PDB file of N, CA and C in Angstrom:
ATOM      1  N   THR A  10       1.031  -1.309   0.119  1.00  0.00           N
ATOM      2  CA  THR A  10      -0.099  -0.024  -0.125  1.00  0.00           C
ATOM      3  C   THR A  10       0.792   1.099   0.282  1.00  0.00           C
ATOM      4  N   GLN A  11       2.006   1.104   0.273  1.00  0.00           N
ATOM      5  CA  GLN A  11       3.062   2.314   0.262  1.00  0.00           C
ATOM      6  C   GLN A  11       2.481   3.162   1.275  1.00  0.00           C
ATOM      7  N   ARG A  12       1.985   2.740   2.469  1.00  0.00           N
ATOM      8  CA  ARG A  12       1.496   3.500   3.832  1.00  0.00           C
ATOM      9  C   ARG A  12       2.100   2.836   5.091  1.00  0.00           C
ATOM     10  N   LEU A  13       2.255   3.645   5.831  1.00  0.00           N
ATOM     11  CA  LEU A  13       2.810   3.711   7.158  1.00  0.00           C
ATOM     12  C   LEU A  13       1.648   3.891   8.051  1.00  0.00           C
ATOM     13  N   TYR A  14       1.458   2.862   8.845  1.00  0.00           N
ATOM     14  CA  TYR A  14       0.450   2.853  10.135  1.00  0.00           C
ATOM     15  C   TYR A  14       0.858   3.200  11.351  1.00  0.00           C
ATOM     16  N   VAL A  15       0.617   4.241  11.960  1.00  0.00           N
ATOM     17  CA  VAL A  15       1.091   4.672  13.273  1.00  0.00           C
ATOM     18  C   VAL A  15       0.166   4.487  14.463  1.00  0.00           C
ATOM     19  N   ALA A  16       0.650   3.967  15.529  1.00  0.00           N
ATOM     20  CA  ALA A  16      -0.067   3.931  16.837  1.00  0.00           C
ATOM     21  C   ALA A  16       0.488   5.393  17.416  1.00  0.00           C
ATOM     22  N   ASN A  17      -0.498   6.453  17.284  1.00  0.00           N
ATOM     23  CA  ASN A  17      -0.111   7.673  18.005  1.00  0.00           C
ATOM     24  C   ASN A  17      -0.714   7.411  19.235  1.00  0.00           C
ATOM     25  N   SER A  18      -0.139   7.259  20.230  1.00  0.00           N
ATOM     26  CA  SER A  18      -0.859   7.387  21.800  1.00  0.00           C
ATOM     27  C   SER A  18      -0.741   8.563  22.325  1.00  0.00           C
ATOM     28  N   VAL A  19       0.077   9.411  21.862  1.00  0.00           N
ATOM     29  CA  VAL A  19      -0.129  10.684  22.531  1.00  0.00           C
ATOM     30  C   VAL A  19      -1.121  11.461  21.972  1.00  0.00           C
ATOM     31  N   GLY A  20      -1.611  11.599  20.838  1.00  0.00           N
ATOM     32  CA  GLY A  20      -2.579  11.985  20.028  1.00  0.00           C
ATOM     33  C   GLY A  20      -3.920  11.281  20.255  1.00  0.00           C
ATOM     34  N   GLY A  21      -3.926   9.974  20.474  1.00  0.00           N
ATOM     35  CA  GLY A  21      -5.047   9.143  20.816  1.00  0.00           C
ATOM     36  C   GLY A  21      -5.739   8.796  19.425  1.00  0.00           C
ATOM     37  N   LYS A  22      -4.907   8.289  18.543  1.00  0.00           N
ATOM     38  CA  LYS A  22      -5.260   8.084  17.202  1.00  0.00           C
ATOM     39  C   LYS A  22      -4.419   7.258  16.435  1.00  0.00           C
ATOM     40  N   LEU A  23      -4.886   6.501  15.331  1.00  0.00           N
ATOM     41  CA  LEU A  23      -4.359   5.763  14.257  1.00  0.00           C
ATOM     42  C   LEU A  23      -4.009   6.811  13.149  1.00  0.00           C
ATOM     43  N   ASP A  24      -2.510   7.248  13.005  1.00  0.00           N
ATOM     44  CA  ASP A  24      -2.313   7.820  11.702  1.00  0.00           C
ATOM     45  C   ASP A  24      -1.747   7.069  10.447  1.00  0.00           C
ATOM     46  N   ILE A  25      -2.370   7.344   9.512  1.00  0.00           N
ATOM     47  CA  ILE A  25      -2.019   6.872   8.218  1.00  0.00           C
ATOM     48  C   ILE A  25      -1.109   7.720   7.379  1.00  0.00           C
ATOM     49  N   LEU A  26       0.044   7.403   7.112  1.00  0.00           N
ATOM     50  CA  LEU A  26       0.948   7.997   6.185  1.00  0.00           C
ATOM     51  C   LEU A  26       1.140   7.553   4.946  1.00  0.00           C
ATOM     52  N   SER A  27       1.308   8.140   3.740  1.00  0.00           N
ATOM     53  CA  SER A  27       1.628   7.754   2.556  1.00  0.00           C
ATOM     54  C   SER A  27       3.269   7.893   2.302  1.00  0.00           C
ATOM     55  N   LEU A  28       3.642   6.697   1.921  1.00  0.00           N
ATOM     56  CA  LEU A  28       5.082   6.636   1.589  1.00  0.00           C
ATOM     57  C   LEU A  28       5.463   6.271   0.169  1.00  0.00           C
ATOM     58  N   ALA A  29       4.587   7.130  -0.671  1.00  0.00           N
ATOM     59  CA  ALA A  29       4.796   7.031  -1.950  1.00  0.00           C
ATOM     60  C   ALA A  29       5.781   7.775  -2.567  1.00  0.00           C
ATOM     61  N   ASN A  30       6.106   9.012  -1.766  1.00  0.00           N
ATOM     62  CA  ASN A  30       7.147   9.814  -2.187  1.00  0.00           C
ATOM     63  C   ASN A  30       8.014  10.065  -1.061  1.00  0.00           C
ATOM     64  N   LEU A  31       8.937   9.255  -0.591  1.00  0.00           N
ATOM     65  CA  LEU A  31       9.699   9.188   0.402  1.00  0.00           C
ATOM     66  C   LEU A  31      10.154  10.668   0.786  1.00  0.00           C
ATOM     67  N   ALA A  32      10.582  11.537  -0.327  1.00  0.00           N
ATOM     68  CA  ALA A  32      10.945  12.740  -0.124  1.00  0.00           C
ATOM     69  C   ALA A  32      10.028  13.630   0.588  1.00  0.00           C
ATOM     70  N   ALA A  33       8.837  13.415   0.693  1.00  0.00           N
ATOM     71  CA  ALA A  33       7.639  14.320   1.206  1.00  0.00           C
ATOM     72  C   ALA A  33       6.589  13.138   1.617  1.00  0.00           C
ATOM     73  N   ILE A  34       6.810  12.957   2.809  1.00  0.00           N
ATOM     74  CA  ILE A  34       5.820  11.748   3.302  1.00  0.00           C
ATOM     75  C   ILE A  34       4.603  12.637   3.596  1.00  0.00           C
ATOM     76  N   THR A  35       3.552  12.438   3.163  1.00  0.00           N
ATOM     77  CA  THR A  35       2.310  13.188   3.695  1.00  0.00           C
ATOM     78  C   THR A  35       1.372  12.029   4.535  1.00  0.00           C
ATOM     79  N   SER A  36       0.284  12.941   5.023  1.00  0.00           N
ATOM     80  CA  SER A  36      -0.753  12.214   5.781  1.00  0.00           C
ATOM     81  C   SER A  36      -2.104  11.738   4.822  1.00  0.00           C
ATOM     82  N   VAL A  37      -2.504  10.469   4.943  1.00  0.00           N
ATOM     83  CA  VAL A  37      -3.650  10.329   4.152  1.00  0.00           C
ATOM     84  C   VAL A  37      -4.901  10.236   5.172  1.00  0.00           C
ATOM     85  N   ALA A  38      -4.728  10.119   6.338  1.00  0.00           N
ATOM     86  CA  ALA A  38      -5.742  10.037   7.277  1.00  0.00           C
ATOM     87  C   ALA A  38      -5.230  10.026   8.616  1.00  0.00           C
ATOM     88  N   SER A  39      -6.137  10.276   9.632  1.00  0.00           N
ATOM     89  CA  SER A  39      -6.150  10.178  11.042  1.00  0.00           C
ATOM     90  C   SER A  39      -7.199   9.600  11.778  1.00  0.00           C
ATOM     91  N   VAL A  40      -7.395   8.624  12.456  1.00  0.00           N
ATOM     92  CA  VAL A  40      -8.805   7.743  12.972  1.00  0.00           C
ATOM     93  C   VAL A  40      -8.562   8.129  14.410  1.00  0.00           C
ATOM     94  N   SER A  41      -9.480   8.706  14.987  1.00  0.00           N
ATOM     95  CA  SER A  41      -9.660   8.887  16.414  1.00  0.00           C
ATOM     96  C   SER A  41      -9.962   7.899  17.256  1.00  0.00           C
ATOM     97  N   MET A  42      -9.078   7.247  17.937  1.00  0.00           N
ATOM     98  CA  MET A  42      -9.442   6.123  18.767  1.00  0.00           C
ATOM     99  C   MET A  42     -10.319   6.189  20.250  1.00  0.00           C
ATOM    100  N   ALA A  43     -10.741   7.727  20.104  1.00  0.00           N
ATOM    101  CA  ALA A  43     -11.295   8.041  21.565  1.00  0.00           C
ATOM    102  C   ALA A  43     -12.843   7.100  21.593  1.00  0.00           C
ATOM    103  N   PRO A  44     -13.320   6.866  20.426  1.00  0.00           N
ATOM    104  CA  PRO A  44     -14.664   5.871  20.920  1.00  0.00           C
ATOM    105  C   PRO A  44     -14.251   4.620  21.360  1.00  0.00           C
ATOM    106  N   TYR A  45     -13.056   4.036  21.334  1.00  0.00           N
ATOM    107  CA  TYR A  45     -12.685   2.786  21.487  1.00  0.00           C
ATOM    108  C   TYR A  45     -11.685   2.407  22.870  1.00  0.00           C
ATOM    109  N   GLY A  46     -10.962   3.519  23.133  1.00  0.00           N
ATOM    110  CA  GLY A  46      -9.902   3.469  24.207  1.00  0.00           C
ATOM    111  C   GLY A  46      -8.649   4.029  23.791  1.00  0.00           C
ATOM    112  N   GLY A  47      -7.567   3.697  24.519  1.00  0.00           N
ATOM    113  CA  GLY A  47      -6.177   4.041  24.278  1.00  0.00           C
ATOM    114  C   GLY A  47      -5.301   3.147  23.367  1.00  0.00           C
ATOM    115  N   ILE A  48      -4.815   3.920  22.294  1.00  0.00           N
ATOM    116  CA  ILE A  48      -4.329   2.789  21.317  1.00  0.00           C
ATOM    117  C   ILE A  48      -2.840   2.402  21.871  1.00  0.00           C
ATOM    118  N   ASN A  49      -2.420   1.261  21.720  1.00  0.00           N
ATOM    119  CA  ASN A  49      -1.004   0.856  22.249  1.00  0.00           C
ATOM    120  C   ASN A  49      -0.127   0.301  21.117  1.00  0.00           C
ATOM    121  N   SER A  50      -0.613  -0.259  20.057  1.00  0.00           N
ATOM    122  CA  SER A  50       0.036  -0.979  19.015  1.00  0.00           C
ATOM    123  C   SER A  50      -0.903  -1.138  17.817  1.00  0.00           C
ATOM    124  N   VAL A  51      -0.031  -1.458  16.501  1.00  0.00           N
ATOM    125  CA  VAL A  51      -0.639  -1.503  15.401  1.00  0.00           C
ATOM    126  C   VAL A  51      -0.062  -2.552  14.499  1.00  0.00           C
ATOM    127  N   ALA A  52      -0.581  -3.552  13.905  1.00  0.00           N
ATOM    128  CA  ALA A  52      -0.099  -4.195  12.992  1.00  0.00           C
ATOM    129  C   ALA A  52      -1.118  -4.661  11.716  1.00  0.00           C
ATOM    130  N   VAL A  53      -0.416  -4.861  10.531  1.00  0.00           N
ATOM    131  CA  VAL A  53      -1.005  -4.642   9.193  1.00  0.00           C
ATOM    132  C   VAL A  53      -0.600  -5.814   8.574  1.00  0.00           C
ATOM    133  N   ARG A  54      -1.769  -6.368   7.827  1.00  0.00           N
ATOM    134  CA  ARG A  54      -1.589  -7.609   7.099  1.00  0.00           C
ATOM    135  C   ARG A  54      -2.662  -7.521   5.763  1.00  0.00           C
ATOM    136  N   GLY A  55      -2.399  -7.863   4.703  1.00  0.00           N
ATOM    137  CA  GLY A  55      -3.447  -8.112   3.556  1.00  0.00           C
ATOM    138  C   GLY A  55      -4.447  -7.075   3.716  1.00  0.00           C
ATOM    139  N   GLY A  56      -4.143  -5.749   3.708  1.00  0.00           N
ATOM    140  CA  GLY A  56      -5.156  -4.774   3.763  1.00  0.00           C
ATOM    141  C   GLY A  56      -5.837  -4.694   5.012  1.00  0.00           C
ATOM    142  N   VAL A  57      -5.984  -5.416   5.998  1.00  0.00           N
ATOM    143  CA  VAL A  57      -6.475  -5.343   7.442  1.00  0.00           C
ATOM    144  C   VAL A  57      -5.754  -4.507   8.420  1.00  0.00           C
ATOM    145  N   VAL A  58      -5.874  -3.562   9.204  1.00  0.00           N
ATOM    146  CA  VAL A  58      -5.002  -2.810   9.922  1.00  0.00           C
ATOM    147  C   VAL A  58      -5.943  -3.138  11.438  1.00  0.00           C
ATOM    148  N   ALA A  59      -5.095  -3.649  12.362  1.00  0.00           N
ATOM    149  CA  ALA A  59      -5.483  -4.355  13.734  1.00  0.00           C
ATOM    150  C   ALA A  59      -4.978  -3.278  14.865  1.00  0.00           C
ATOM    151  N   CYS A  60      -5.819  -2.606  15.492  1.00  0.00           N
ATOM    152  CA  CYS A  60      -5.170  -1.814  16.715  1.00  0.00           C
ATOM    153  C   CYS A  60      -5.599  -2.322  18.110  1.00  0.00           C
ATOM    154  N   ALA A  61      -4.576  -2.399  18.705  1.00  0.00           N
ATOM    155  CA  ALA A  61      -4.652  -2.909  20.202  1.00  0.00           C
ATOM    156  C   ALA A  61      -4.949  -1.609  21.301  1.00  0.00           C
ATOM    157  N   VAL A  62      -6.114  -1.857  21.697  1.00  0.00           N
ATOM    158  CA  VAL A  62      -6.691  -0.918  22.591  1.00  0.00           C
ATOM    159  C   VAL A  62      -6.916  -1.039  23.840  1.00  0.00           C
ATOM    160  N   GLU A  63      -6.472  -0.401  25.096  1.00  0.00           N
ATOM    161  CA  GLU A  63      -6.582  -0.463  26.289  1.00  0.00           C
ATOM    162  C   GLU A  63      -7.910   0.329  26.777  1.00  0.00           C
ATOM    163  N   ALA A  64      -8.474  -0.409  27.848  1.00  0.00           N
ATOM    164  CA  ALA A  64      -9.562   0.193  28.519  1.00  0.00           C
ATOM    165  C   ALA A  64      -9.016   1.287  29.556  1.00  0.00           C
ATOM    166  N   ALA A  65     -10.026   2.213  29.856  1.00  0.00           N
ATOM    167  CA  ALA A  65      -9.684   3.231  30.662  1.00  0.00           C
ATOM    168  C   ALA A  65      -9.098   2.548  32.097  1.00  0.00           C
ATOM    169  N   ASP A  66      -9.962   1.467  32.557  1.00  0.00           N
ATOM    170  CA  ASP A  66      -9.589   0.659  33.781  1.00  0.00           C
ATOM    171  C   ASP A  66      -8.572  -0.214  33.287  1.00  0.00           C
ATOM    172  N   PRO A  67      -7.550  -0.392  33.896  1.00  0.00           N
ATOM    173  CA  PRO A  67      -6.232  -0.945  33.377  1.00  0.00           C
ATOM    174  C   PRO A  67      -6.418  -2.896  34.066  1.00  0.00           C
ATOM    175  N   GLN A  68      -7.395  -2.800  34.587  1.00  0.00           N
ATOM    176  CA  GLN A  68      -7.832  -4.319  34.983  1.00  0.00           C
ATOM    177  C   GLN A  68      -8.845  -4.822  34.083  1.00  0.00           C
ATOM    178  N   ALA A  69      -9.429  -4.022  33.261  1.00  0.00           N
ATOM    179  CA  ALA A  69     -10.635  -4.520  32.409  1.00  0.00           C
ATOM    180  C   ALA A  69     -10.230  -4.923  31.042  1.00  0.00           C
ATOM    181  N   PRO A  70     -11.056  -6.006  30.601  1.00  0.00           N
ATOM    182  CA  PRO A  70     -10.579  -6.305  29.116  1.00  0.00           C
ATOM    183  C   PRO A  70     -10.505  -5.034  28.256  1.00  0.00           C
ATOM    184  N   GLY A  71      -9.394  -5.199  27.387  1.00  0.00           N
ATOM    185  CA  GLY A  71      -9.063  -4.403  26.150  1.00  0.00           C
ATOM    186  C   GLY A  71      -9.817  -4.974  25.066  1.00  0.00           C
ATOM    187  N   SER A  72      -9.478  -4.263  23.743  1.00  0.00           N
ATOM    188  CA  SER A  72     -10.101  -4.755  22.803  1.00  0.00           C
ATOM    189  C   SER A  72      -8.963  -4.797  21.724  1.00  0.00           C
ATOM    190  N   VAL A  73      -9.390  -5.269  20.364  1.00  0.00           N
ATOM    191  CA  VAL A  73      -8.711  -4.999  19.154  1.00  0.00           C
ATOM    192  C   VAL A  73      -9.572  -4.474  18.075  1.00  0.00           C
ATOM    193  N   VAL A  74      -9.242  -3.215  17.562  1.00  0.00           N
ATOM    194  CA  VAL A  74     -10.428  -2.545  16.558  1.00  0.00           C
ATOM    195  C   VAL A  74      -9.672  -2.830  15.249  1.00  0.00           C
ATOM    196  N   PHE A  75     -10.438  -3.437  14.173  1.00  0.00           N
ATOM    197  CA  PHE A  75      -9.896  -3.735  12.718  1.00  0.00           C
ATOM    198  C   PHE A  75     -10.741  -2.558  12.055  1.00  0.00           C
ATOM    199  N   PHE A  76      -9.593  -2.045  11.007  1.00  0.00           N
ATOM    200  CA  PHE A  76     -10.163  -1.166  10.256  1.00  0.00           C
ATOM    201  C   PHE A  76      -9.494  -1.611   8.772  1.00  0.00           C
ATOM    202  N   ASP A  77      -9.945  -0.917   7.542  1.00  0.00           N
ATOM    203  CA  ASP A  77      -9.399  -1.354   6.602  1.00  0.00           C
ATOM    204  C   ASP A  77      -8.422  -0.760   6.140  1.00  0.00           C
ATOM    205  N   ALA A  78      -7.452  -0.412   4.925  1.00  0.00           N
ATOM    206  CA  ALA A  78      -6.396   0.150   4.665  1.00  0.00           C
ATOM    207  C   ALA A  78      -6.713   1.611   4.827  1.00  0.00           C
ATOM    208  N   ASN A  79      -7.949   2.127   4.495  1.00  0.00           N
ATOM    209  CA  ASN A  79      -8.044   3.670   4.560  1.00  0.00           C
ATOM    210  C   ASN A  79      -8.650   3.988   5.898  1.00  0.00           C
ATOM    211  N   GLY A  80      -8.484   3.211   6.739  1.00  0.00           N
ATOM    212  CA  GLY A  80      -8.963   3.667   8.298  1.00  0.00           C
ATOM    213  C   GLY A  80     -10.716   3.597   8.470  1.00  0.00           C
ATOM    214  N   THR A  81     -11.092   2.742   7.774  1.00  0.00           N
ATOM    215  CA  THR A  81     -12.879   2.561   7.919  1.00  0.00           C
ATOM    216  C   THR A  81     -13.111   1.328   8.669  1.00  0.00           C
ATOM    217  N   PHE A  82     -13.815   1.632   9.882  1.00  0.00           N
ATOM    218  CA  PHE A  82     -13.875   0.426  10.924  1.00  0.00           C
ATOM    219  C   PHE A  82     -14.871  -0.541  10.328  1.00  0.00           C
ATOM    220  N   LEU A  83     -14.106  -1.626  10.573  1.00  0.00           N
ATOM    221  CA  LEU A  83     -14.635  -3.095  10.061  1.00  0.00           C
ATOM    222  C   LEU A  83     -15.178  -3.896  11.408  1.00  0.00           C
ATOM    223  N   LYS A  84     -14.653  -3.818  12.497  1.00  0.00           N
ATOM    224  CA  LYS A  84     -14.991  -4.761  13.825  1.00  0.00           C
ATOM    225  C   LYS A  84     -14.361  -4.433  15.106  1.00  0.00           C
ATOM    226  N   GLN A  85     -14.759  -4.764  15.973  1.00  0.00           N
ATOM    227  CA  GLN A  85     -14.050  -4.587  17.302  1.00  0.00           C
ATOM    228  C   GLN A  85     -14.307  -6.011  18.099  1.00  0.00           C
ATOM    229  N   VAL A  86     -13.240  -6.445  18.802  1.00  0.00           N
ATOM    230  CA  VAL A  86     -13.111  -7.709  19.309  1.00  0.00           C
ATOM    231  C   VAL A  86     -12.785  -7.715  20.788  1.00  0.00           C
ATOM    232  N   ALA A  87     -13.335  -8.046  21.946  1.00  0.00           N
ATOM    233  CA  ALA A  87     -12.927  -8.019  23.035  1.00  0.00           C
ATOM    234  C   ALA A  87     -11.502  -9.065  23.370  1.00  0.00           C
ATOM    235  N   VAL A  88     -10.531  -8.549  24.262  1.00  0.00           N
ATOM    236  CA  VAL A  88      -9.380  -9.327  24.371  1.00  0.00           C
ATOM    237  C   VAL A  88      -8.830  -8.969  25.763  1.00  0.00           C
ATOM    238  N   GLY A  89      -7.889  -9.564  26.250  1.00  0.00           N
ATOM    239  CA  GLY A  89      -7.497  -9.561  27.935  1.00  0.00           C
ATOM    240  C   GLY A  89      -7.090  -8.107  28.222  1.00  0.00           C
ATOM    241  N   ALA A  90      -6.764  -7.874  29.604  1.00  0.00           N
ATOM    242  CA  ALA A  90      -6.382  -6.586  29.790  1.00  0.00           C
ATOM    243  C   ALA A  90      -5.010  -6.008  29.528  1.00  0.00           C
ATOM    244  N   MET A  91      -5.296  -4.771  29.021  1.00  0.00           N
ATOM    245  CA  MET A  91      -4.037  -3.957  28.441  1.00  0.00           C
ATOM    246  C   MET A  91      -3.459  -4.706  27.163  1.00  0.00           C
ATOM    247  N   PRO A  92      -3.980  -4.803  26.163  1.00  0.00           N
ATOM    248  CA  PRO A  92      -3.268  -5.305  25.008  1.00  0.00           C
ATOM    249  C   PRO A  92      -2.253  -4.385  24.513  1.00  0.00           C
ATOM    250  N   ASP A  93      -0.903  -5.026  24.465  1.00  0.00           N
ATOM    251  CA  ASP A  93       0.121  -3.911  24.529  1.00  0.00           C
ATOM    252  C   ASP A  93       1.060  -4.413  22.895  1.00  0.00           C
ATOM    253  N   MET A  94       0.768  -5.464  22.508  1.00  0.00           N
ATOM    254  CA  MET A  94       1.385  -5.735  21.186  1.00  0.00           C
ATOM    255  C   MET A  94       0.483  -6.898  20.601  1.00  0.00           C
ATOM    256  N   LEU A  95       0.581  -6.533  18.914  1.00  0.00           N
ATOM    257  CA  LEU A  95      -0.166  -7.291  18.219  1.00  0.00           C
ATOM    258  C   LEU A  95       0.669  -7.917  17.090  1.00  0.00           C
ATOM    259  N   ALA A  96       0.526  -9.207  16.382  1.00  0.00           N
ATOM    260  CA  ALA A  96       1.436  -9.834  15.449  1.00  0.00           C
ATOM    261  C   ALA A  96       0.287 -10.567  14.866  1.00  0.00           C
ATOM    262  N   PHE A  97       0.342 -10.792  13.332  1.00  0.00           N
ATOM    263  CA  PHE A  97      -0.521 -11.465  12.639  1.00  0.00           C
ATOM    264  C   PHE A  97       0.362 -12.967  12.494  1.00  0.00           C
ATOM    265  N   SER A  98      -0.266 -13.802  12.390  1.00  0.00           N
ATOM    266  CA  SER A  98       0.353 -15.424  12.208  1.00  0.00           C
ATOM    267  C   SER A  98       0.905 -15.412  10.792  1.00  0.00           C
ATOM    268  N   PRO A  99       1.755 -16.075  10.447  1.00  0.00           N
ATOM    269  CA  PRO A  99       2.652 -16.231   9.110  1.00  0.00           C
ATOM    270  C   PRO A  99       1.190 -16.269   7.777  1.00  0.00           C
ATOM    271  N   ASP A 100       0.404 -17.050   8.078  1.00  0.00           N
ATOM    272  CA  ASP A 100      -0.773 -17.164   6.967  1.00  0.00           C
ATOM    273  C   ASP A 100      -1.698 -16.163   7.135  1.00  0.00           C
ATOM    274  N   GLY A 101      -1.589 -15.175   8.070  1.00  0.00           N
ATOM    275  CA  GLY A 101      -2.721 -14.253   8.247  1.00  0.00           C
ATOM    276  C   GLY A 101      -4.090 -14.415   8.644  1.00  0.00           C
ATOM    277  N   ARG A 102      -4.199 -15.664   9.141  1.00  0.00           N
ATOM    278  CA  ARG A 102      -5.702 -16.270   9.484  1.00  0.00           C
ATOM    279  C   ARG A 102      -5.865 -15.708  11.169  1.00  0.00           C
ATOM    280  N   LEU A 103      -4.694 -15.588  11.741  1.00  0.00           N
ATOM    281  CA  LEU A 103      -5.004 -15.517  13.520  1.00  0.00           C
ATOM    282  C   LEU A 103      -4.178 -14.045  13.729  1.00  0.00           C
ATOM    283  N   LEU A 104      -4.512 -13.627  14.735  1.00  0.00           N
ATOM    284  CA  LEU A 104      -3.856 -12.237  15.309  1.00  0.00           C
ATOM    285  C   LEU A 104      -3.622 -12.555  16.794  1.00  0.00           C
ATOM    286  N   LEU A 105      -2.624 -12.507  17.230  1.00  0.00           N
ATOM    287  CA  LEU A 105      -2.017 -12.720  18.514  1.00  0.00           C
ATOM    288  C   LEU A 105      -2.035 -11.588  19.180  1.00  0.00           C
ATOM    289  N   THR A 106      -2.307 -11.420  20.510  1.00  0.00           N
ATOM    290  CA  THR A 106      -2.169 -10.189  21.431  1.00  0.00           C
ATOM    291  C   THR A 106      -1.286 -10.546  22.520  1.00  0.00           C
ATOM    292  N   ALA A 107      -0.525  -9.640  22.807  1.00  0.00           N
ATOM    293  CA  ALA A 107       0.268  -9.550  24.224  1.00  0.00           C
ATOM    294  C   ALA A 107      -0.418  -8.855  25.048  1.00  0.00           C
ATOM    295  N   ASN A 108      -1.124  -9.585  25.946  1.00  0.00           N
ATOM    296  CA  ASN A 108      -1.779  -8.527  26.944  1.00  0.00           C
ATOM    297  C   ASN A 108      -0.856  -8.469  28.167  1.00  0.00           C
ATOM    298  N   GLU A 109      -0.566  -6.999  28.407  1.00  0.00           N
ATOM    299  CA  GLU A 109       0.302  -6.522  29.584  1.00  0.00           C
ATOM    300  C   GLU A 109      -0.276  -6.845  31.121  1.00  0.00           C
ATOM    301  N   GLY A 110      -1.610  -6.634  31.127  1.00  0.00           N
ATOM    302  CA  GLY A 110      -2.379  -6.805  32.260  1.00  0.00           C
ATOM    303  C   GLY A 110      -1.641  -5.784  33.363  1.00  0.00           C
ATOM    304  N   GLU A 111      -2.363  -5.430  34.417  1.00  0.00           N
ATOM    305  CA  GLU A 111      -1.785  -4.651  35.463  1.00  0.00           C
ATOM    306  C   GLU A 111      -2.369  -5.026  36.601  1.00  0.00           C
ATOM    307  N   PRO A 112      -1.828  -5.227  37.565  1.00  0.00           N
ATOM    308  CA  PRO A 112      -2.264  -5.699  39.060  1.00  0.00           C
ATOM    309  C   PRO A 112      -3.202  -4.437  39.671  1.00  0.00           C
ATOM    310  N   ASN A 113      -3.897  -4.958  40.449  1.00  0.00           N
ATOM    311  CA  ASN A 113      -4.682  -3.513  41.202  1.00  0.00           C
ATOM    312  C   ASN A 113      -4.146  -3.559  42.585  1.00  0.00           C
ATOM    313  N   ALA A 114      -4.437  -2.621  43.220  1.00  0.00           N
ATOM    314  CA  ALA A 114      -3.987  -2.281  44.784  1.00  0.00           C
ATOM    315  C   ALA A 114      -4.428  -3.393  45.530  1.00  0.00           C
TER     316      ALA A 114
END
């Protein structure tokens, strides 16, 4: 796609950048993650963009939010507490989450 997908945790969004001209990298889109939670990680495979999103309560289940290559919402799936990293399996059929979790007081 000649695109870079960035988990912008400071801005609370998924940034999509065009790498078509490396001398002038440009923004294609910015997707607010506010409706879903705090973005921690992003993984891309076969035109599917997966974002790991933590809940406001660090002990609560997080989610993975799926978008198409243009940032259009596809689906949201609940996962463990504080998903911190994502990786697609080699065949692209599965998505693995590393859930950081966090103990409570």
